[in-house]
Coordinates of C-alpha atoms in Angstrom, one line a residue:
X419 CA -78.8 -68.6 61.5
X420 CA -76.8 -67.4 58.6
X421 CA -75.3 -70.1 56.7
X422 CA -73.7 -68.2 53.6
X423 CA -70.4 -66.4 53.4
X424 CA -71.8 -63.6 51.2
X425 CA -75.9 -63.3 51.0
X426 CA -77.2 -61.8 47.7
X427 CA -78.7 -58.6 48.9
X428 CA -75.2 -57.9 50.6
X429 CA -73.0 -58.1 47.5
X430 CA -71.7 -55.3 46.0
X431 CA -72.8 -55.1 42.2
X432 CA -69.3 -53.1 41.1
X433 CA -67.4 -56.6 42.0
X434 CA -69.4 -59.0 40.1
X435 CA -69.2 -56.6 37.1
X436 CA -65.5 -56.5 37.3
X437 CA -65.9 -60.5 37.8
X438 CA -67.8 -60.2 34.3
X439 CA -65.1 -58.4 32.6
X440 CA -62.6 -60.4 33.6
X441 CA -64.5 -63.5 32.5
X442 CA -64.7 -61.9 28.9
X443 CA -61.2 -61.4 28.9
X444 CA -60.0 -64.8 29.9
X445 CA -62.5 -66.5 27.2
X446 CA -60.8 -64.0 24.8
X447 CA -57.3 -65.7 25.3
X448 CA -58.8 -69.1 25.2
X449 CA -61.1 -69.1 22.6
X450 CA -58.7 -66.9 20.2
X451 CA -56.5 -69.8 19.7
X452 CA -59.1 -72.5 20.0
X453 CA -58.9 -73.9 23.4
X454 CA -55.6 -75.5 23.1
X455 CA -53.8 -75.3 26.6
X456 CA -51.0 -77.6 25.4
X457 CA -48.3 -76.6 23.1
X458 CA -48.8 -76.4 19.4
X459 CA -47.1 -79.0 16.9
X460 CA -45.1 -77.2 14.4
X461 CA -47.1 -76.0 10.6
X462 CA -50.8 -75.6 12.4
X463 CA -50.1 -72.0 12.2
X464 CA -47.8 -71.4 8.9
X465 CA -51.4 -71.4 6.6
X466 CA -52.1 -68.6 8.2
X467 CA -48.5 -66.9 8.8
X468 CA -49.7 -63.9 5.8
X469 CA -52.9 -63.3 6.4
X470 CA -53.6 -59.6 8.1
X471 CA -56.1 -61.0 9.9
X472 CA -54.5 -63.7 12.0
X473 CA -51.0 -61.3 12.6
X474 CA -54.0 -58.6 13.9
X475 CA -55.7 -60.8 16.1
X476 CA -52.1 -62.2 17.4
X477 CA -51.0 -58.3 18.2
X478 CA -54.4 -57.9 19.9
X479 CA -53.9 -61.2 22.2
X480 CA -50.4 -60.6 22.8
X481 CA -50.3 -57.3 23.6
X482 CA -54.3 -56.8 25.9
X483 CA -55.4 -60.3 26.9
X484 CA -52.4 -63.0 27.0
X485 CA -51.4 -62.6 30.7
X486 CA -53.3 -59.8 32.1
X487 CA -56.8 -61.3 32.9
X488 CA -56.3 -64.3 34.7
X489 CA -54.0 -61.7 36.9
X490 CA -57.2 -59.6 37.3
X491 CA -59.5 -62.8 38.0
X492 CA -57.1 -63.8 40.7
X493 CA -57.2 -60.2 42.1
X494 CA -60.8 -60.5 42.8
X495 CA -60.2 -63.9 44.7
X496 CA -58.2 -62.1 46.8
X497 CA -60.9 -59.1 47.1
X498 CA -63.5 -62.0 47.8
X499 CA -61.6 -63.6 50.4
X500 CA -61.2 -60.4 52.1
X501 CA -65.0 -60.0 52.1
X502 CA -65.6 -63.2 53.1
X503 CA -63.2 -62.6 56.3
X504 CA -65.8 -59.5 57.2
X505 CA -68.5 -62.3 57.3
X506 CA -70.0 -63.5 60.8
X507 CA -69.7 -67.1 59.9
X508 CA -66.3 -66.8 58.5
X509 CA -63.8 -69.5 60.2
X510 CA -60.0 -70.1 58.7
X511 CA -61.8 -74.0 58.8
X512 CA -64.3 -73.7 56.7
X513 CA -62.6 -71.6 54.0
X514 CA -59.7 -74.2 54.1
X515 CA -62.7 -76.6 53.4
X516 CA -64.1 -74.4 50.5
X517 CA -61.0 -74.1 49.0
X518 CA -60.4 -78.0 49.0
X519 CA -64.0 -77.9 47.4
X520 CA -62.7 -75.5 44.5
X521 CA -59.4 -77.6 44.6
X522 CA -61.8 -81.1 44.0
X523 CA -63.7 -78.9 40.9
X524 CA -60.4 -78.1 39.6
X525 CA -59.7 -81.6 39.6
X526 CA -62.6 -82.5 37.6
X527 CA -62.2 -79.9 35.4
X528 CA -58.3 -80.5 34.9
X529 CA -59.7 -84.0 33.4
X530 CA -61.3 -82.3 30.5
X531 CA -59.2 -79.5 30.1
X532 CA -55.1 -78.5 30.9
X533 CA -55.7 -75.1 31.3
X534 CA -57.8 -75.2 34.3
X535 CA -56.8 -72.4 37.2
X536 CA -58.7 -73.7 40.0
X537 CA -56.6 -76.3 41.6
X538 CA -53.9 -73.9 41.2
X539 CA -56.2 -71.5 43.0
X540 CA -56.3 -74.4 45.7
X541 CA -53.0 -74.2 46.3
X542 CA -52.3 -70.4 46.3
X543 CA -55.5 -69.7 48.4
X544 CA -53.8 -72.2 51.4
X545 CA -50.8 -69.6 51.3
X546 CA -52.9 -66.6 51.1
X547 CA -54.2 -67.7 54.2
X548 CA -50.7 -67.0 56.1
X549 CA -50.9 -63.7 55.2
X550 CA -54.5 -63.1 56.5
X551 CA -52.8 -60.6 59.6
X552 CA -49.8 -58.9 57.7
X553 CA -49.5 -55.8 57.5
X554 CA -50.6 -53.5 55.0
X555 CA -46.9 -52.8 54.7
X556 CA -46.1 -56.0 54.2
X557 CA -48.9 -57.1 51.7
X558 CA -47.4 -54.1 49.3
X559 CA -44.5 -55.4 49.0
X560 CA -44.9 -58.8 49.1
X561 CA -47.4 -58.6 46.6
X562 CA -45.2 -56.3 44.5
X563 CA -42.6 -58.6 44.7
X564 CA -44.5 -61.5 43.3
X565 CA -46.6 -59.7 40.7
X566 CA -43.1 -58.4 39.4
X567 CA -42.0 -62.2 39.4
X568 CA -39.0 -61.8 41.2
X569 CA -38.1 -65.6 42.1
X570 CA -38.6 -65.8 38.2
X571 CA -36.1 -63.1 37.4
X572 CA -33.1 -64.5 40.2
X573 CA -33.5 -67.8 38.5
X574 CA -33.0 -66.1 35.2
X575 CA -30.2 -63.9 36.6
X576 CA -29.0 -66.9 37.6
X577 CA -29.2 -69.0 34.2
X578 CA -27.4 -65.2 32.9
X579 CA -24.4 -66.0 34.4
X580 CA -24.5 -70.1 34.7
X581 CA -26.6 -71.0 31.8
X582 CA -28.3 -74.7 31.9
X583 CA -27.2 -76.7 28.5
X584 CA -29.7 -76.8 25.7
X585 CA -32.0 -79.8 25.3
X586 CA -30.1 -83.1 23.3
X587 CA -32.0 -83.5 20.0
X588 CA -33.3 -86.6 21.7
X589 CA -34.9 -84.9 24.2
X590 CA -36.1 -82.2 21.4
X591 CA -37.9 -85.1 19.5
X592 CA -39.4 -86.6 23.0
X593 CA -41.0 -83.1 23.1
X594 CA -42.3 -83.0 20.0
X595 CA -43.6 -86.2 19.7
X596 CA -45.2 -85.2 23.5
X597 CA -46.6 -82.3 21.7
X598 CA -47.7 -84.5 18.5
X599 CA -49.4 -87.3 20.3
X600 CA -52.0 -84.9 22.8
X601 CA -53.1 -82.7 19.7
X602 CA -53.7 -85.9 17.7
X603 CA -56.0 -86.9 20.9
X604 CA -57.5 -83.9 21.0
X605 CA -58.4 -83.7 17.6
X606 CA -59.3 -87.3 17.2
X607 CA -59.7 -89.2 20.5
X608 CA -63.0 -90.2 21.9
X609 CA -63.9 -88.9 25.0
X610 CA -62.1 -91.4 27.7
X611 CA -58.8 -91.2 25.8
X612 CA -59.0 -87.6 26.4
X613 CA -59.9 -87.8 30.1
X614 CA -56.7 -90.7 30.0
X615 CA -54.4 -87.9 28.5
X616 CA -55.2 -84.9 30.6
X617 CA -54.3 -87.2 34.1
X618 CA -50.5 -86.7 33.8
X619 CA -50.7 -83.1 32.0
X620 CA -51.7 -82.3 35.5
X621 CA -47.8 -82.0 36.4
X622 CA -47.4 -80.1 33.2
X623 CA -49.5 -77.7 34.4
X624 CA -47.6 -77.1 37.8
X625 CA -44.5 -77.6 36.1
X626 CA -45.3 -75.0 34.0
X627 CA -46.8 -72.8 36.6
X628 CA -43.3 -72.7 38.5
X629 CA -40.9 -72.3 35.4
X630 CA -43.1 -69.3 34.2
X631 CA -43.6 -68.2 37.6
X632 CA -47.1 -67.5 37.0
X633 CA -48.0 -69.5 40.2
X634 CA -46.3 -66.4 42.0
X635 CA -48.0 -63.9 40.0
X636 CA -51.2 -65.3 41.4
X637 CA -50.3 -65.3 44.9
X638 CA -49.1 -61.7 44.2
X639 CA -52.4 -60.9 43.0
X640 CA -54.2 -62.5 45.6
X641 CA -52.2 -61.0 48.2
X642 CA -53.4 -57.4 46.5
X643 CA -56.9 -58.3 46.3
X644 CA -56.7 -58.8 50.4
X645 CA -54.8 -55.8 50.5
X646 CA -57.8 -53.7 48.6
X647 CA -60.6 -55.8 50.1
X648 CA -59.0 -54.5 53.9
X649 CA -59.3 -51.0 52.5
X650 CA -62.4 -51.1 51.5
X651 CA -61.1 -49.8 47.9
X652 CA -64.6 -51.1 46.2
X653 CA -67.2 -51.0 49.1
X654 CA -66.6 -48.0 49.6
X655 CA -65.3 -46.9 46.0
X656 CA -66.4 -43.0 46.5
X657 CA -64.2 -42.4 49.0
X658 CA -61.2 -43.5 46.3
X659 CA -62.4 -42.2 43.5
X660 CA -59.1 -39.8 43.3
X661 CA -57.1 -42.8 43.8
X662 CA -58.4 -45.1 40.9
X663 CA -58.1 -42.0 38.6
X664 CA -54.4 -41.0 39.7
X665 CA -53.5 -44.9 39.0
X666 CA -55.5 -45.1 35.8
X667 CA -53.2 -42.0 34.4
X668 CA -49.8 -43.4 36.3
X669 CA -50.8 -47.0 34.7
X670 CA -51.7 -46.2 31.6
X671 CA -48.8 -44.0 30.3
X672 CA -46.3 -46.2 32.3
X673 CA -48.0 -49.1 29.7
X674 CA -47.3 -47.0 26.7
X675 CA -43.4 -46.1 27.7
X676 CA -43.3 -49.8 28.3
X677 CA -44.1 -49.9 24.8
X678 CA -42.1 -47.5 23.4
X679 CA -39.2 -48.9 24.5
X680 CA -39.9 -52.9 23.6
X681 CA -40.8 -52.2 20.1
X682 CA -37.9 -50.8 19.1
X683 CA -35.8 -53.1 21.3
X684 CA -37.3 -55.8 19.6
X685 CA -36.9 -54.8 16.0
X686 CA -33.1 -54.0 16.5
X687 CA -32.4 -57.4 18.4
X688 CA -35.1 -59.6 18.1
X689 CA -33.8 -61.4 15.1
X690 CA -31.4 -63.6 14.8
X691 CA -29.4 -65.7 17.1
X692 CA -30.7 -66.0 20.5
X693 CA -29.6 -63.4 22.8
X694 CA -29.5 -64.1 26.5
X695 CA -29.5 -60.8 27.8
X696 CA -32.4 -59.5 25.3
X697 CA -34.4 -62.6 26.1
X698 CA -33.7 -61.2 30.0
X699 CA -34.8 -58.1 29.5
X700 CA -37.6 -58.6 27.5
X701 CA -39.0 -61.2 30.1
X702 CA -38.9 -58.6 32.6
X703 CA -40.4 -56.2 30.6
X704 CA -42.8 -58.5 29.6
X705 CA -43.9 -59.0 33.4
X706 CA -43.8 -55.1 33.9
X707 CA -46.3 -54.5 31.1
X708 CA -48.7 -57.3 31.8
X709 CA -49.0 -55.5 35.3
X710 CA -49.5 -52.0 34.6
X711 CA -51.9 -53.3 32.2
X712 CA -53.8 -55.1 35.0
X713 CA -53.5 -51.9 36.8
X714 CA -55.1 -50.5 34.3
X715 CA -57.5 -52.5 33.3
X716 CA -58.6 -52.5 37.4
X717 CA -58.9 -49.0 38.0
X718 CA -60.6 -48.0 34.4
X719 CA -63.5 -50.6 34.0
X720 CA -64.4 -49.5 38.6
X721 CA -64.3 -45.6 36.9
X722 CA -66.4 -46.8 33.9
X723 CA -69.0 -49.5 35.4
X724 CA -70.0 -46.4 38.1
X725 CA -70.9 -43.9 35.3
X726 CA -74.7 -43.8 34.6
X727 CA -74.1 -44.6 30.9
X728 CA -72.2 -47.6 31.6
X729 CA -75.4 -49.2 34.0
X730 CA -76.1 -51.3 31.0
X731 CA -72.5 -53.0 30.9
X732 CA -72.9 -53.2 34.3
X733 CA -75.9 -55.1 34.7
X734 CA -74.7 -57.8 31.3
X735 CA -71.2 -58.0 33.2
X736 CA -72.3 -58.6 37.0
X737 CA -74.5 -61.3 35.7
X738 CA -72.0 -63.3 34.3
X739 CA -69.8 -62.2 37.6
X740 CA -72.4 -63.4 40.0
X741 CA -72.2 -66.9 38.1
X742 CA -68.2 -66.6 37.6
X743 CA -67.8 -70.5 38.6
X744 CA -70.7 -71.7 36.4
X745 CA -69.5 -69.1 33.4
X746 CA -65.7 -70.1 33.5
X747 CA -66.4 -74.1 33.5
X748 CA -69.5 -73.5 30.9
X749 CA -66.9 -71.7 28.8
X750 CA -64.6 -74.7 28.9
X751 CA -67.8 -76.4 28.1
X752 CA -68.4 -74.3 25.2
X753 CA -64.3 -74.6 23.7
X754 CA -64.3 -78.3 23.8
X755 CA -68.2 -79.0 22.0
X756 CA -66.4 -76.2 19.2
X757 CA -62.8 -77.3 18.7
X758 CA -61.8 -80.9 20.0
X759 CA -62.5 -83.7 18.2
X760 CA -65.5 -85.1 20.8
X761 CA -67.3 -81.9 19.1
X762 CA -66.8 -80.3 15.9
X763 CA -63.6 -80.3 16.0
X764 CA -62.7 -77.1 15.0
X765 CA -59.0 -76.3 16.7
X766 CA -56.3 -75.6 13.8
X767 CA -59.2 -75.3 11.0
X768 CA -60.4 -71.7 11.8
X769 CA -58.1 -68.9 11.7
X770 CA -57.4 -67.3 15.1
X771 CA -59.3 -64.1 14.1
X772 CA -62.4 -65.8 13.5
X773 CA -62.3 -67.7 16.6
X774 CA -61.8 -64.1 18.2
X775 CA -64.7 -62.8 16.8
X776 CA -66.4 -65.7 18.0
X777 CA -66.4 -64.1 21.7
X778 CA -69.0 -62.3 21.0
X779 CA -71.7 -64.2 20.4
X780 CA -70.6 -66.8 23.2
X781 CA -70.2 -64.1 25.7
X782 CA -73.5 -62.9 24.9
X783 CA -75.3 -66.3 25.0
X784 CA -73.5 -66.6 28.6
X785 CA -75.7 -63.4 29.9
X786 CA -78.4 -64.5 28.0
X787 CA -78.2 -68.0 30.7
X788 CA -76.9 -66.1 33.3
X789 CA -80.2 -64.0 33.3
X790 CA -82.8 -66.1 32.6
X791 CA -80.7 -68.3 35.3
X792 CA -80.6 -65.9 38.1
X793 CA -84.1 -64.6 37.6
X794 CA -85.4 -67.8 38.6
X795 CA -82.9 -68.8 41.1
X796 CA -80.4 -67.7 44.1
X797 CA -76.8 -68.5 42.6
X798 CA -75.4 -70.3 39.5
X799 CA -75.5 -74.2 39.8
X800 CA -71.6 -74.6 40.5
X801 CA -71.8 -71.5 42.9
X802 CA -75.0 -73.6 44.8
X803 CA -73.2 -76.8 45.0
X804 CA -69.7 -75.1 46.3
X805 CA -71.6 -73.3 48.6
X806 CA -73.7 -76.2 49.9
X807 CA -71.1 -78.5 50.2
X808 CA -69.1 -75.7 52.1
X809 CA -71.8 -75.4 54.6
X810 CA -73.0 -78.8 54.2
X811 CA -76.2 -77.5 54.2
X812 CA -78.7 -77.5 50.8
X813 CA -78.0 -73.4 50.1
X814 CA -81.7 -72.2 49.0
X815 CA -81.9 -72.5 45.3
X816 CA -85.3 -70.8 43.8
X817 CA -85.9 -67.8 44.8
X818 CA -87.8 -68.2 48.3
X819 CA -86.8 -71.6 49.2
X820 CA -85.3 -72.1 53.1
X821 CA -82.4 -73.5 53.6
X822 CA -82.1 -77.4 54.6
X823 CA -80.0 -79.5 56.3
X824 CA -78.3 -82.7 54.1

């Protein structure tokens, strides 16, 4: 009987290498400014407001990563559960059951670190579901809707016209004493007060996730990685080849014009006092750019990864894609040993572009693991215990075990 959603031999190399990229991406925006997922106490950066280096790597993160890989992460969920749906042993039951699995990992991994996207995943995946038999109709816009952040941009239209009142200076000082208080823990608590101050950051983090809206950017995205698992946009990747290239040129100068036209905005009325409307704008501009960016970033790394001189990228990125679970939570792994205070402690000492630069060689140490891991055995360590406890069977582990029963 087959008891796994997806078997090895079935899955389809591109994916996993897109899963790779993605991977790099995301450990790009964390590690650039040192694993911090809370808010940064004012001064840590002003040592390093003049140096070219640290304004570089800002432009770099702001403008490619911050905001456009965990959109393209939570596009392949999306893709995933589509596949999975194709699968004989697929149920709506025991996917609800996985994704409380994923939601319990989250929770664990929430503990040691606020910036954790699995529970959130959790969440979103249970209203994915609902949309399982939409239409293709319906998953366009709905997804288009949401990527664009539209309940986002009515609240703001909103605010526009009835504007909340400013925090009191009391409440300013609460927040910065908030913000104070965790990056002292960070820096120098011991292990348990750590765990003790992540607990009730775990509101934070939904709190946040609504007010940015970034909770319905990832439904959005996971509603458009169903829409392009159902049309068979990867597995059958030939047949679209015309398509990824027409959106590749449509994404990619639509990114610059986006450009063109916030630059300038943002030198003429970026300065100053605070101006609603600019601040409206560029927010929705902001949102527009991060998803033609995604677009692009989709379409040109599936056109890339499929030319013969790209096999080599391919193979290093679908290694890590094939462990994506183990390779985002040993990346966590990796941040806290380097910059919190239960490691070296490292967050706020090293400037931003040398933490950049310090992807590199943890990215490659990742397919370094991941190959020595999968050459050895069936799936990553996280992926074997989701999938285990999903089927509540032991999943085989080295290569040419059988599978067995708890």
């Amino acid at each position: 009987m087959k008891t796994t959603a997806i078997a090895p031999k079935e899955r389809i190399l591109l994916i996993d290498g897109l899963r790779g990229f993605a991977l790099l991406g995301i450990l790009i925006a964390h590690i650039t400014y040192w694993f911090n997922a809370g808010p940064t106490p004012d001064g840590i950066f002003q040592k390093y407001t003049n140096d070219i280096g640290f304004q570089i790597a800002g432009a770099f993160e702001g403008i490619f990563i911050s905001g456009k890989f965990y959109t393209f992460f939570s596009f392949l969920f999306g893709l995933s559960f589509a596949l999975q749906m194709e699968s004989k042993s697929f149920t709506i039951g025991r996917f609800v059951w996985r994704l409380f699995i994923l939601g319990l990992i989250g929770l664990a991994h929430s503990l040691h670190w606020r910036g954790d996207i699995l529970s959130i995943y959790f969440v979103v995946g249970l209203v994915m579901i609902l949309f399982r038999n939409a239409s293709d109709k319906v998953l366009i816009i709905a997804s288009l809707l949401l990527i664009l952040n539209l309940p986002i941009r009515i609240r703001d239209g909103y605010r526009f016209f009835y504007p909340t009142p400013p925090p009191t200076a009391q409440q300013q000082k609460q927040n910065e004493q908030k913000t104070k208080s965790y990056w002292d823990t960070v820096k120098k608590g011991n292990y348990r007060e750590l765990i003790a101050a992540n607990v009730p950051a775990m509101v934070d983090k939904f709190d946040f996730q609504f007010d940015s809206g970034r909770i319905y950017i990832t439904l959005g995205y996971f509603l458009l990685g169903l829409l392009a698992g159902r049309r068979k946009w990867f597995a059958k990747w030939e047949e679209h080849r015309l398509f990824f290239k027409k959106w590749l040129k449509i994404s990619g100068f639509a990114t610059l014009g986006i450009i063109a036209v916030a630059v300038p905005l943002g030198i003429a009325f970026g300065n100053g006092e605070p101006k609603p409307w600019f601040n409206l704008l560029m927010s929705a501009l902001y949102d527009v750019h991060c998803m033609l960016l995604t677009f692009f970033y989709i379409v040109g790394m599936t056109l890339l990864l499929q030319k013969k001189s790209w096999k080599g990228a391919l193979q290093n990125f679908s290694v890590i894609g094939k462990m994506a679970l183990t390779s985002y939570l040993s990346q966590t792994l990796i941040g806290i040993i380097l910059f919190y205070g239960v490691g070296f402690n490292l967050m706020g000492e090293v400037n931003p572009w040398i933490c950049l630069l310090l992807t590199f060689p943890v990215y490659g140490i990742q397919i370094l693991f991941s190959r020595w891991w999968l050459s050895n055995y069936t799936y990553g360590p996280v992926e074997w215990l989701w999938r285990s406890l999903t089927y509540l069977r032991w999943q085989p582990l080295k290569r040419g075990d059988l599978v067995a029963e708890f």
